[in-house]
Amino acid sequence: QSVLTQPPSVSGAPGQRVTISCTGSSSNIGAGYDVHWYQQLPGTAPKLLIYGNSNRPSGVPDRFSGSKSGTSASLAISGLQAEDEADYYCQSYDSSLSGSVFGTGTKVTVL
Amino acid sequence: EVQLVESGGGLIQPGGSLRLSCAASGFTVSSNYMSWVRQAPGKGLEWVSVIYSGGSTYYADSVKGRFTISRDNSKNTLYLQMNSLRAEDTAVYYCASTRDDSSFDYWGQGTLVTVSS
């Protein structure tokens, strides 16, 4: 079950900046648990993009940035490129479920 | 280099059982948190289960009582025993190493489980 809500889709022209929101509740993001973001290209496994709200693993371009406030988090992609066209998911821990929860997913389209 | 390779997926009838395996290389399964995550065709990601380094296990409500996560330290392999399978369990199943902050840093390529008569 997805308890983190994301917009189904966002789009932008090459070079533009887009943001994806992730809304949770008091048992996950609002409880202080970290938010992580994944990029999933068609037909491939998800890839960790942002961990601990705003940290980028080695090799992830600094065009990707994350933030968190209250019961929500956001992923920003600046300088949008054609290769960024993919599905993006947020994820956190939920104390009421004693496990992880994912967002509903957002498809990014580069116009 | 960390590598996770899943196997064991396939076509199974409703009510049947299947065991998925995830062979790890480049790190020690027993020293890390390990999880299973699934993705139904055309749908989003769903966390299934986690096993902590100390051996504690947790499950999503949708699989609790039917699925069992385990590991074989001598084989450096993670397992998911799936019983009483239902059509809604049809998905690609990924194993993933899990950091202390609950993020999934390394993923396998996935194995497809199809539950159908």
GROMACS .gro file of C-alpha atoms in nm:
model
  228
    1GLN     CA    1   0.000   0.000   0.000
    2SER     CA    2   0.128   0.350  -0.089
    3VAL     CA    3   0.089   0.596   0.198
    4LEU     CA    4   0.308   0.863   0.045
    5THR     CA    5   0.135   1.074  -0.219
    6GLN     CA    6   0.308   1.204  -0.532
    7PRO     CA    7   0.171   1.375  -0.844
    8PRO     CA    8   0.119   1.120  -1.122
    9SER     CA    9   0.320   1.320  -1.372
   10VAL     CA   10   0.531   1.630  -1.424
   11SER     CA   11   0.688   1.762  -1.742
   12GLY     CA   12   0.932   2.024  -1.855
   13ALA     CA   13   1.141   2.137  -2.146
   14PRO     CA   14   1.512   2.059  -2.163
   15GLY     CA   15   1.705   2.288  -1.932
   16GLN     CA   16   1.407   2.369  -1.713
   17ARG     CA   17   1.362   2.289  -1.344
   18VAL     CA   18   1.089   2.055  -1.223
   19THR     CA   19   0.991   1.952  -0.872
   20ILE     CA   20   0.814   1.644  -0.741
   21SER     CA   21   0.631   1.653  -0.410
   22CYS     CA   22   0.589   1.366  -0.165
   23THR     CA   23   0.325   1.403   0.106
   24GLY     CA   24   0.316   1.176   0.408
   25SER     CA   25   0.178   1.179   0.759
   26SER     CA   26   0.267   1.190   1.126
   27SER     CA   27   0.369   0.823   1.129
   28ASN     CA   28   0.632   0.854   0.857
   29ILE     CA   29   0.779   1.178   0.723
   30GLY     CA   30   0.616   1.387   0.996
   31ALA     CA   31   0.762   1.159   1.263
   32GLY     CA   32   1.111   1.260   1.155
   33TYR     CA   33   1.202   0.961   0.942
   34ASP     CA   34   1.429   1.026   0.648
   35VAL     CA   35   1.298   1.048   0.293
   36HIS     CA   36   1.477   0.882   0.004
   37TRP     CA   37   1.424   0.911  -0.370
   38TYR     CA   38   1.465   0.658  -0.653
   39GLN     CA   39   1.482   0.686  -1.029
   40GLN     CA   40   1.348   0.398  -1.237
   41LEU     CA   41   1.422   0.392  -1.607
   42PRO     CA   42   1.193   0.177  -1.824
   43GLY     CA   43   1.258  -0.195  -1.779
   44THR     CA   44   1.524  -0.151  -1.512
   45ALA     CA   45   1.553  -0.178  -1.136
   46PRO     CA   46   1.514   0.138  -0.928
   47LYS     CA   47   1.828   0.336  -0.850
   48LEU     CA   48   1.891   0.530  -0.529
   49LEU     CA   49   1.899   0.897  -0.621
   50ILE     CA   50   1.875   1.082  -0.287
   51TYR     CA   51   1.913   0.940   0.064
   52GLY     CA   52   1.867   1.100   0.402
   53ASN     CA   53   1.643   1.374   0.260
   54SER     CA   54   1.912   1.559   0.068
   55ASN     CA   55   2.224   1.347   0.016
   56ARG     CA   56   2.338   1.223  -0.324
   57PRO     CA   57   2.517   0.889  -0.363
   58SER     CA   58   2.843   0.896  -0.552
   59GLY     CA   59   2.784   0.938  -0.925
   60VAL     CA   60   2.446   1.113  -0.903
   61PRO     CA   61   2.463   1.453  -1.076
   62ASP     CA   62   2.417   1.760  -0.859
   63ARG     CA   63   2.122   1.856  -1.082
   64PHE     CA   64   1.921   1.637  -0.845
   65SER     CA   65   1.843   1.776  -0.501
   66GLY     CA   66   1.610   1.685  -0.218
   67SER     CA   67   1.450   1.861   0.074
   68LYS     CA   68   1.208   1.786   0.355
   69SER     CA   69   0.976   1.995   0.567
   70GLY     CA   70   0.708   1.884   0.808
   71THR     CA   71   0.511   1.595   0.660
   72SER     CA   72   0.635   1.652   0.305
   73ALA     CA   73   0.946   1.624   0.092
   74SER     CA   74   1.047   1.737  -0.255
   75LEU     CA   75   1.280   1.629  -0.531
   76ALA     CA   76   1.406   1.895  -0.769
   77ILE     CA   77   1.565   1.831  -1.105
   78SER     CA   78   1.738   2.135  -1.253
   79GLY     CA   79   1.874   2.160  -1.605
   80LEU     CA   80   1.634   1.887  -1.719
   81GLN     CA   81   1.781   1.647  -1.972
   82ALA     CA   82   1.626   1.388  -2.202
   83GLU     CA   83   1.791   1.109  -2.001
   84ASP     CA   84   1.596   1.220  -1.691
   85GLU     CA   85   1.275   1.088  -1.841
   86ALA     CA   86   1.181   0.814  -1.594
   87ASP     CA   87   0.959   0.724  -1.300
   88TYR     CA   88   1.054   0.868  -0.962
   89TYR     CA   89   0.954   0.734  -0.620
   90CYS     CA   90   0.993   0.868  -0.269
   91GLN     CA   91   1.029   0.632   0.026
   92SER     CA   92   1.036   0.654   0.403
   93TYR     CA   93   0.986   0.444   0.714
   94ASP     CA   94   0.645   0.419   0.878
   95SER     CA   95   0.626   0.346   1.249
   96SER     CA   96   0.264   0.227   1.236
   97LEU     CA   97   0.358  -0.035   0.977
   98SER     CA   98   0.704  -0.117   1.118
   99GLY     CA   99   0.830  -0.106   0.764
  100SER     CA  100   0.907   0.104   0.463
  101VAL     CA  101   0.654   0.284   0.249
  102PHE     CA  102   0.685   0.413  -0.105
  103GLY     CA  103   0.525   0.702  -0.281
  104THR     CA  104   0.272   0.652  -0.557
  105GLY     CA  105   0.533   0.741  -0.819
  106THR     CA  106   0.574   1.029  -1.064
  107LYS     CA  107   0.647   1.002  -1.433
  108VAL     CA  108   0.876   1.277  -1.556
  109THR     CA  109   0.842   1.367  -1.923
  110VAL     CA  110   1.093   1.583  -2.105
  111LEU     CA  111   0.907   1.782  -2.371
  112GLU     CA  112   3.157  -0.445  -0.646
  113VAL     CA  113   2.823  -0.522  -0.486
  114GLN     CA  114   2.601  -0.749  -0.691
  115LEU     CA  115   2.261  -0.900  -0.615
  116VAL     CA  116   2.115  -1.169  -0.840
  117GLU     CA  117   1.758  -1.292  -0.790
  118SER     CA  118   1.623  -1.623  -0.914
  119GLY     CA  119   1.330  -1.856  -0.860
  120GLY     CA  120   1.049  -1.666  -1.026
  121GLY     CA  121   0.803  -1.820  -1.267
  122LEU     CA  122   0.442  -1.912  -1.335
  123ILE     CA  123   0.256  -2.063  -1.038
  124GLN     CA  124  -0.108  -2.148  -0.979
  125PRO     CA  125  -0.310  -1.966  -0.713
  126GLY     CA  126  -0.258  -2.130  -0.374
  127GLY     CA  127   0.086  -2.255  -0.471
  128SER     CA  128   0.428  -2.189  -0.321
  129LEU     CA  129   0.751  -2.051  -0.456
  130ARG     CA  130   1.092  -1.968  -0.306
  131LEU     CA  131   1.290  -1.675  -0.438
  132SER     CA  132   1.666  -1.651  -0.391
  133CYS     CA  133   1.898  -1.351  -0.396
  134ALA     CA  134   2.268  -1.434  -0.423
  135ALA     CA  135   2.495  -1.158  -0.302
  136SER     CA  136   2.855  -1.080  -0.386
  137GLY     CA  137   3.080  -0.797  -0.280
  138PHE     CA  138   2.931  -0.775   0.069
  139THR     CA  139   2.802  -0.999   0.351
  140VAL     CA  140   2.426  -1.054   0.369
  141SER     CA  141   2.428  -1.142   0.738
  142SER     CA  142   2.599  -0.815   0.833
  143ASN     CA  143   2.347  -0.600   0.651
  144TYR     CA  144   1.977  -0.528   0.650
  145MET     CA  145   1.818  -0.692   0.347
  146SER     CA  146   1.474  -0.636   0.195
  147TRP     CA  147   1.235  -0.757  -0.071
  148VAL     CA  148   1.043  -0.501  -0.277
  149ARG     CA  149   0.791  -0.587  -0.547
  150GLN     CA  150   0.634  -0.413  -0.842
  151ALA     CA  151   0.314  -0.536  -1.004
  152PRO     CA  152   0.296  -0.492  -1.383
  153GLY     CA  153   0.252  -0.126  -1.466
  154LYS     CA  154   0.227  -0.032  -1.097
  155GLY     CA  155   0.443   0.131  -0.832
  156LEU     CA  156   0.689  -0.009  -0.583
  157GLU     CA  157   0.571  -0.195  -0.273
  158TRP     CA  158   0.790  -0.291   0.019
  159VAL     CA  159   0.741  -0.658   0.112
  160SER     CA  160   0.976  -0.758   0.393
  161VAL     CA  161   1.301  -0.685   0.574
  162ILE     CA  162   1.546  -0.893   0.775
  163TYR     CA  163   1.781  -0.708   1.005
  164SER     CA  164   2.137  -0.812   1.077
  165GLY     CA  165   2.028  -0.935   1.419
  166GLY     CA  166   1.768  -1.160   1.259
  167SER     CA  167   1.447  -0.968   1.328
  168THR     CA  168   1.198  -0.981   1.045
  169TYR     CA  169   0.905  -0.760   0.941
  170TYR     CA  170   0.641  -0.789   0.671
  171ALA     CA  171   0.389  -0.579   0.486
  172ASP     CA  172   0.034  -0.652   0.596
  173SER     CA  173  -0.045  -0.780   0.246
  174VAL     CA  174   0.194  -1.076   0.285
  175LYS     CA  175   0.205  -1.130   0.660
  176GLY     CA  176   0.146  -1.492   0.752
  177ARG     CA  177   0.208  -1.610   0.394
  178PHE     CA  178   0.565  -1.500   0.315
  179THR     CA  179   0.884  -1.572   0.512
  180ILE     CA  180   1.215  -1.393   0.468
  181SER     CA  181   1.534  -1.574   0.563
  182ARG     CA  182   1.903  -1.594   0.481
  183ASP     CA  183   2.174  -1.857   0.454
  184ASN     CA  184   2.497  -1.709   0.584
  185SER     CA  185   2.710  -1.990   0.442
  186LYS     CA  186   2.576  -1.921   0.093
  187ASN     CA  187   2.555  -1.542   0.138
  188THR     CA  188   2.203  -1.567   0.003
  189LEU     CA  189   1.867  -1.409   0.092
  190TYR     CA  190   1.539  -1.596   0.044
  191LEU     CA  191   1.169  -1.524   0.026
  192GLN     CA  192   0.940  -1.822   0.080
  193MET     CA  193   0.599  -1.741  -0.064
  194ASN     CA  194   0.302  -1.960   0.027
  195SER     CA  195  -0.070  -1.939  -0.049
  196LEU     CA  196   0.002  -1.726  -0.351
  197ARG     CA  197  -0.271  -1.506  -0.494
  198ALA     CA  198  -0.318  -1.335  -0.829
  199GLU     CA  199  -0.239  -1.003  -0.663
  200ASP     CA  200   0.108  -1.131  -0.574
  201THR     CA  201   0.199  -1.118  -0.944
  202ALA     CA  202   0.495  -0.883  -0.966
  203VAL     CA  203   0.863  -0.840  -1.028
  204TYR     CA  204   1.037  -0.910  -0.699
  205TYR     CA  205   1.357  -0.722  -0.619
  206CYS     CA  206   1.599  -0.787  -0.337
  207ALA     CA  207   1.779  -0.482  -0.204
  208SER     CA  208   2.041  -0.406   0.056
  209THR     CA  209   1.906  -0.166   0.313
  210ARG     CA  210   2.096   0.111   0.489
  211ASP     CA  211   2.050   0.209   0.854
  212ASP     CA  212   1.836   0.503   0.742
  213SER     CA  213   1.599   0.256   0.563
  214SER     CA  214   1.708   0.351   0.211
  215PHE     CA  215   1.772   0.077  -0.043
  216ASP     CA  216   2.117   0.131  -0.187
  217TYR     CA  217   2.178  -0.175  -0.403
  218TRP     CA  218   1.913  -0.361  -0.603
  219GLY     CA  219   1.904  -0.684  -0.796
  220GLN     CA  220   1.769  -0.706  -1.148
  221GLY     CA  221   1.440  -0.859  -1.029
  222THR     CA  222   1.260  -1.186  -1.090
  223LEU     CA  223   0.905  -1.211  -1.225
  224VAL     CA  224   0.643  -1.408  -1.036
  225THR     CA  225   0.316  -1.472  -1.218
  226VAL     CA  226   0.028  -1.624  -1.023
  227SER     CA  227  -0.233  -1.752  -1.264
  228SER     CA  228  -0.433  -2.064  -1.345
   0.00000   0.00000   0.00000
